[in-house]
Tab-separated table of C-alpha atoms in Angstrom:
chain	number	residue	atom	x	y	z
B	1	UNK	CA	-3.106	10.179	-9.970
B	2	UNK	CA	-5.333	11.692	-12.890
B	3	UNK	CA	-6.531	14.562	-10.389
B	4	UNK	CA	-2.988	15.202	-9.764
B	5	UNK	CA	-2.321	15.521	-13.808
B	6	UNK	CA	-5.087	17.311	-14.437
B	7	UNK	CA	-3.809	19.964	-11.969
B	8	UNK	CA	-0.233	19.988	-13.378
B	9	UNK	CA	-1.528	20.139	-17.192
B	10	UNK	CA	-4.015	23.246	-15.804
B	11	UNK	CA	-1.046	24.958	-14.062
B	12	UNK	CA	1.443	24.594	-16.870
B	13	UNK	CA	0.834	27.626	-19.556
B	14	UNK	CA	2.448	25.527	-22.569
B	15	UNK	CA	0.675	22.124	-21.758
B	16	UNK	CA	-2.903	23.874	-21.189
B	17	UNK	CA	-2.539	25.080	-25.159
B	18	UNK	CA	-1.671	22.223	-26.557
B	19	UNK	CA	-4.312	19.657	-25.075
B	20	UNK	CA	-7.625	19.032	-23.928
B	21	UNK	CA	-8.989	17.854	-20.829
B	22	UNK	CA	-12.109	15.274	-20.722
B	23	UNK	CA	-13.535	15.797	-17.127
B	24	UNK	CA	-16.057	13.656	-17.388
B	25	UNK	CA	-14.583	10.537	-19.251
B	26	UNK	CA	-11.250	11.599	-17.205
B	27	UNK	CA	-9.235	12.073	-20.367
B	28	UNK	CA	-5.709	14.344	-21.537
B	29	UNK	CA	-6.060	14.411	-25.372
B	30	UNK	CA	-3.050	15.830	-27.396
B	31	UNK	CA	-4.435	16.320	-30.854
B	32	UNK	CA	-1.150	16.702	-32.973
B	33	UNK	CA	-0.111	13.375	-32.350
B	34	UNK	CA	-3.487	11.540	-31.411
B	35	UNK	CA	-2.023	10.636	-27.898
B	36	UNK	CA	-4.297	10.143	-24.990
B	37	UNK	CA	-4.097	10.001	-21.305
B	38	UNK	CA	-7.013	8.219	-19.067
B	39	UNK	CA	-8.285	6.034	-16.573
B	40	UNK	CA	-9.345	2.587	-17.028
B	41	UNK	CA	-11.464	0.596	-15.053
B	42	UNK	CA	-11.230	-2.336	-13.529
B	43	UNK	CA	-13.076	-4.799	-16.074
B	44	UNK	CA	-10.713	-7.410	-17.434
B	45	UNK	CA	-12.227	-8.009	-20.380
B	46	UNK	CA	-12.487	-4.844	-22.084
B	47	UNK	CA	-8.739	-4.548	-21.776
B	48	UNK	CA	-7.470	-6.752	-24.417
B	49	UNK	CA	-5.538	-5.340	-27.403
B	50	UNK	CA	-4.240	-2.370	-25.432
B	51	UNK	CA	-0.319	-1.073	-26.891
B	52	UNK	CA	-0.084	1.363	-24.158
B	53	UNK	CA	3.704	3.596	-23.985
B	54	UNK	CA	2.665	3.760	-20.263
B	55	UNK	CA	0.778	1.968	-17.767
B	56	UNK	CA	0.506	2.991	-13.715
B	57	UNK	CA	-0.980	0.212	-12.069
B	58	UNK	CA	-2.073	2.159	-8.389
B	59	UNK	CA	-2.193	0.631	-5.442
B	60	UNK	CA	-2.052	-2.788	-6.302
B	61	UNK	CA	-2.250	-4.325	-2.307
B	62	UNK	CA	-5.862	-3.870	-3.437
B	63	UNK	CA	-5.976	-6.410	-6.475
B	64	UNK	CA	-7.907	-9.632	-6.240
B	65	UNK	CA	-5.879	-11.031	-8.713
B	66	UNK	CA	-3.372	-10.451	-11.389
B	67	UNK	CA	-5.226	-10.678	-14.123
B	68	UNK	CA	-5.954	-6.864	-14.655
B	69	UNK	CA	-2.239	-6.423	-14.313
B	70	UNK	CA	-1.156	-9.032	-17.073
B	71	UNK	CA	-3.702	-7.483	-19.322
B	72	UNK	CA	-2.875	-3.802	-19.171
B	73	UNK	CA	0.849	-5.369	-19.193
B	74	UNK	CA	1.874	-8.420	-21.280
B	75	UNK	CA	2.403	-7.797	-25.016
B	76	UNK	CA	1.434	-4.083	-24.065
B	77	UNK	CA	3.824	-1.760	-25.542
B	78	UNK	CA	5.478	-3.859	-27.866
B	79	UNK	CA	5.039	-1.209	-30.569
B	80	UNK	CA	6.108	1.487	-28.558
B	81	UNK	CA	10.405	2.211	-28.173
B	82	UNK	CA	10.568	3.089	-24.579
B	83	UNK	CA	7.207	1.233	-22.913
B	84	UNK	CA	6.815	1.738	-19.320
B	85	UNK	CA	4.560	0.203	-16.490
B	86	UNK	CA	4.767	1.177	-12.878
B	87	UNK	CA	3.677	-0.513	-10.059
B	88	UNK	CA	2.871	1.555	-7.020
B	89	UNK	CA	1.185	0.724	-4.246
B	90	UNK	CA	1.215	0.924	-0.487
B	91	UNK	CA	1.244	-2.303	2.050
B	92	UNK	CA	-1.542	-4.464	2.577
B	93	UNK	CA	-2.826	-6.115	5.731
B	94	UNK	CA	-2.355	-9.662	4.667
B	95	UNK	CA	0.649	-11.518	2.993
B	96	UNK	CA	-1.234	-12.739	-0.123
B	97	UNK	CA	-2.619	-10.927	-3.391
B	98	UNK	CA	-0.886	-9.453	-6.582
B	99	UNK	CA	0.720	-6.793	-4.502
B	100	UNK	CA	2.460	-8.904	-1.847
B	101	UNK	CA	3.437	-10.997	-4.825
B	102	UNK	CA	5.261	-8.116	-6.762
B	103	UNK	CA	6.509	-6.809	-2.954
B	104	UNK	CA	8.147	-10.555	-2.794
B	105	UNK	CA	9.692	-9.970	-6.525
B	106	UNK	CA	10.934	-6.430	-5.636
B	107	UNK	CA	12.759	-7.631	-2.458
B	108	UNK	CA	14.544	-10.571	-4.279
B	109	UNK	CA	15.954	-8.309	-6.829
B	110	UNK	CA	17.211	-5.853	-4.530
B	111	UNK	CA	18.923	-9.193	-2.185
B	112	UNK	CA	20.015	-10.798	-5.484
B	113	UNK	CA	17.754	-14.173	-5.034
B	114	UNK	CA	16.270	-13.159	-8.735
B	115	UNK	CA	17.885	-11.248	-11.572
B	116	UNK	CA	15.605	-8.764	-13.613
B	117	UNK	CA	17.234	-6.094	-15.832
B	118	UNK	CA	14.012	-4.914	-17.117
B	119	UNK	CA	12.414	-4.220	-13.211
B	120	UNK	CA	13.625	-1.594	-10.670
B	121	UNK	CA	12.552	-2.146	-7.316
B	122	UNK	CA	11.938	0.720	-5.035
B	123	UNK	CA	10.914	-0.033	-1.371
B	124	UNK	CA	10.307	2.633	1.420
B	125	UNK	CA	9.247	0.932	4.502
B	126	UNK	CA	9.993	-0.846	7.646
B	127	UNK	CA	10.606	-4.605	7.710
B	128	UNK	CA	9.303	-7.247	10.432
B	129	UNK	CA	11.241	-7.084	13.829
B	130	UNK	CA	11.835	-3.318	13.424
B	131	UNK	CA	11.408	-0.791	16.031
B	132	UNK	CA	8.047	1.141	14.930
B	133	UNK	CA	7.973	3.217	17.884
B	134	UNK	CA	11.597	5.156	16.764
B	135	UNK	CA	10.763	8.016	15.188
B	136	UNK	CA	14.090	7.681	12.956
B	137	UNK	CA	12.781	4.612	11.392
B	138	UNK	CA	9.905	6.871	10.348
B	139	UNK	CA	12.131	8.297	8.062
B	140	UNK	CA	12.716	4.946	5.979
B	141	UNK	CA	8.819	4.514	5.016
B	142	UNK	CA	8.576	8.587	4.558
B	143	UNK	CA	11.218	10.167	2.690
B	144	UNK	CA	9.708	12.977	2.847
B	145	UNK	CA	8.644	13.488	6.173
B	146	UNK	CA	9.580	17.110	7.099
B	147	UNK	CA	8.980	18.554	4.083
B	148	UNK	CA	5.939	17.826	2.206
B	149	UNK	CA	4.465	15.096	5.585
B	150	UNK	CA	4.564	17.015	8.790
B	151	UNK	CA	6.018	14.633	11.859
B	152	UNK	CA	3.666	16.321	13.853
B	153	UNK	CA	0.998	14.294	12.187
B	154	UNK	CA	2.892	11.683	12.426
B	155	UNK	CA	3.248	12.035	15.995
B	156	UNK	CA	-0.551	12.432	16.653
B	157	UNK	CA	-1.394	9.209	14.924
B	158	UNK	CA	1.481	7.449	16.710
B	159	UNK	CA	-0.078	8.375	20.445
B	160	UNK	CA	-3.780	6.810	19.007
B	161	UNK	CA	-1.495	3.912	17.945
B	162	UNK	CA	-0.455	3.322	21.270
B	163	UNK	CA	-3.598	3.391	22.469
B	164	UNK	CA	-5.554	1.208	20.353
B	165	UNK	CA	-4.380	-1.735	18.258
B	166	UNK	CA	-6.784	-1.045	15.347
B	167	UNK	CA	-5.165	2.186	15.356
B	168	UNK	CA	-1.790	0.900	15.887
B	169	UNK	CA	-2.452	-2.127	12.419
B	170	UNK	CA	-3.453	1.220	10.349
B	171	UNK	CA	-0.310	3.119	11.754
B	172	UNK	CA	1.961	0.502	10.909
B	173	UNK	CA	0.930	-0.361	7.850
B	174	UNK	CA	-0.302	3.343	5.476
B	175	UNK	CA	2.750	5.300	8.013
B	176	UNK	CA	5.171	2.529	7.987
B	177	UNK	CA	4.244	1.122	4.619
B	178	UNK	CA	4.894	-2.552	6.875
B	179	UNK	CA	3.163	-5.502	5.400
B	180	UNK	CA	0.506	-7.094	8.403
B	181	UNK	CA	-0.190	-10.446	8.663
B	182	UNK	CA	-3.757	-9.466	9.390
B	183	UNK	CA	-5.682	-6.665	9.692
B	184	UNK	CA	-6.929	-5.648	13.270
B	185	UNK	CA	-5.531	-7.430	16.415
B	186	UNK	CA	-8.660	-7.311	18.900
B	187	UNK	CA	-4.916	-7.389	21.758
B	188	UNK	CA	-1.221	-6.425	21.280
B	189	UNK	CA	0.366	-9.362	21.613
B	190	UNK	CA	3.005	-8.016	24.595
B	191	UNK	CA	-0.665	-7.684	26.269
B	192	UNK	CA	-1.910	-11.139	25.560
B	193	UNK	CA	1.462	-13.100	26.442
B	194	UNK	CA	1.058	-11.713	30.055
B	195	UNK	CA	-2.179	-13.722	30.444
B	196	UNK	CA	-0.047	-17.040	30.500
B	197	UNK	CA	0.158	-17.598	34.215
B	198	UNK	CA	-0.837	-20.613	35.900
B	199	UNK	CA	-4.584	-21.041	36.746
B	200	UNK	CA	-5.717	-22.772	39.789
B	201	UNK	CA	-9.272	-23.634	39.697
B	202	UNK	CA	-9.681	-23.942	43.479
B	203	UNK	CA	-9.486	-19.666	43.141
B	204	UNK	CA	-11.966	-19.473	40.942
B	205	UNK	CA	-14.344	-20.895	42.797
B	206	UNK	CA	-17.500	-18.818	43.346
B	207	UNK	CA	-16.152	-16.461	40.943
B	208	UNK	CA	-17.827	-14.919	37.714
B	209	UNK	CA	-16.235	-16.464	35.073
B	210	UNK	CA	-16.272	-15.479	31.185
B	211	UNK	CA	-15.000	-17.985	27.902
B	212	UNK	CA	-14.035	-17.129	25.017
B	213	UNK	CA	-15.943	-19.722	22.506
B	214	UNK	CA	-14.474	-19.587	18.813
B	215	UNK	CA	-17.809	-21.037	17.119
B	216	UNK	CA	-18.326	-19.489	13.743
B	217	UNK	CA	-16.395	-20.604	10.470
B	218	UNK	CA	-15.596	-17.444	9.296
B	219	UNK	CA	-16.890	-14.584	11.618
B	220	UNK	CA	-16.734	-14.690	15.493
């Protein structure tokens, strides 16, 4: 997001006069009014106290916690008339965290289940039980696809997709901006519900036979 300001403030003649760019503390001054635009970090801590007129909290599927979040935001801007904090982020690959939370918040405003005047929820994406193989659902996680995304590149990633389900959890979820209940699937499940069949062990007698052995408590 700074990169992308930087570029705009470079490009634009009357902005480029009137402040100065920080490159290496990645800071927009604007000396007439003492104003100043910059990225934090993510210590916790050293945000207390800050009466910010905007925040952009950036991909926040990423957050541990909310505590960064409620620092940069609660009692932030109180001073200022018009305060603003946006919340942007893309899906994650589990249902838990800060951003699934604020995901949860955003889709019970927009069905009514909560009321919230001061928070406008904006959602492009495809929702469980959708058809990620149409392309024309495409079109509800990219707005813009055509114009500034190319479907061809769209298309590419969708035939790896098919291919491979590590592939196909990374399609769904940075394409399709669809929230995953984990991250890779070693199997599609379509694949694995064909191996319930009946087993007769008589057949498998004599035969080379591999298991499966879930041993470890956290990695397999």
């Amino acid at each position: 997001i700074f990169n992308t300001s930087m570029n705009f403030v470079e490009g634009n003649p009357t902005l480029a006069k009137v402040t100065n760019l920080v490159r290496s503390t990645k800071r927009i001054t604007y000396p007439k009014t003492g104003s100043f635009y910059q990225v934090l970090s993510s210590d916790v801590k050293s945000k207390s106290g800050i009466n910010a007129s905007c925040v952009i909290l950036d991909e926040i599927w990423t957050y541990p916690n909310p505590d960064l979040a409620k620092m940069l935001t609660t009692g932030s801007g109180d001073a200022r008339s018009q305060p603003l904090f946006l919340y942007l982020t893309t899906a994650g690959n589990q249902l838990s965290g800060y951003g699934w939370e604020m995901h949860q918040k955003a889709n019970d405003i927009l069905n009514g289940r909560r009321v919230d005047d001061t928070f406008l929820p904006i959602i492009y994406g495809l929702e469980e039980g959708e058809d990620w193989e149409d392309e024309k659902n495409w079109y509800k996680a990219n707005p813009s696809l055509g114009h500034t995304i190319q479907i061809e590149r769209i298309r590419e990633h969708f035939q790896q997709a098919k291919q491979d389900p590590a592939e196909e959890a990374l399609f769904k979820q940075l394409r399709l901006n669809m929230w995953l209940k984990q991250n890779i699937k070693w199997m599609p499940m379509e694949t694995w519900g064909k191996c319930c069949s009946p087993v007769d062990p008589e057949k498998l007698k004599g035969r080379i036979c591999y298991g499966g052995l879930d041993l470890s408590s956290s990695t397999d």
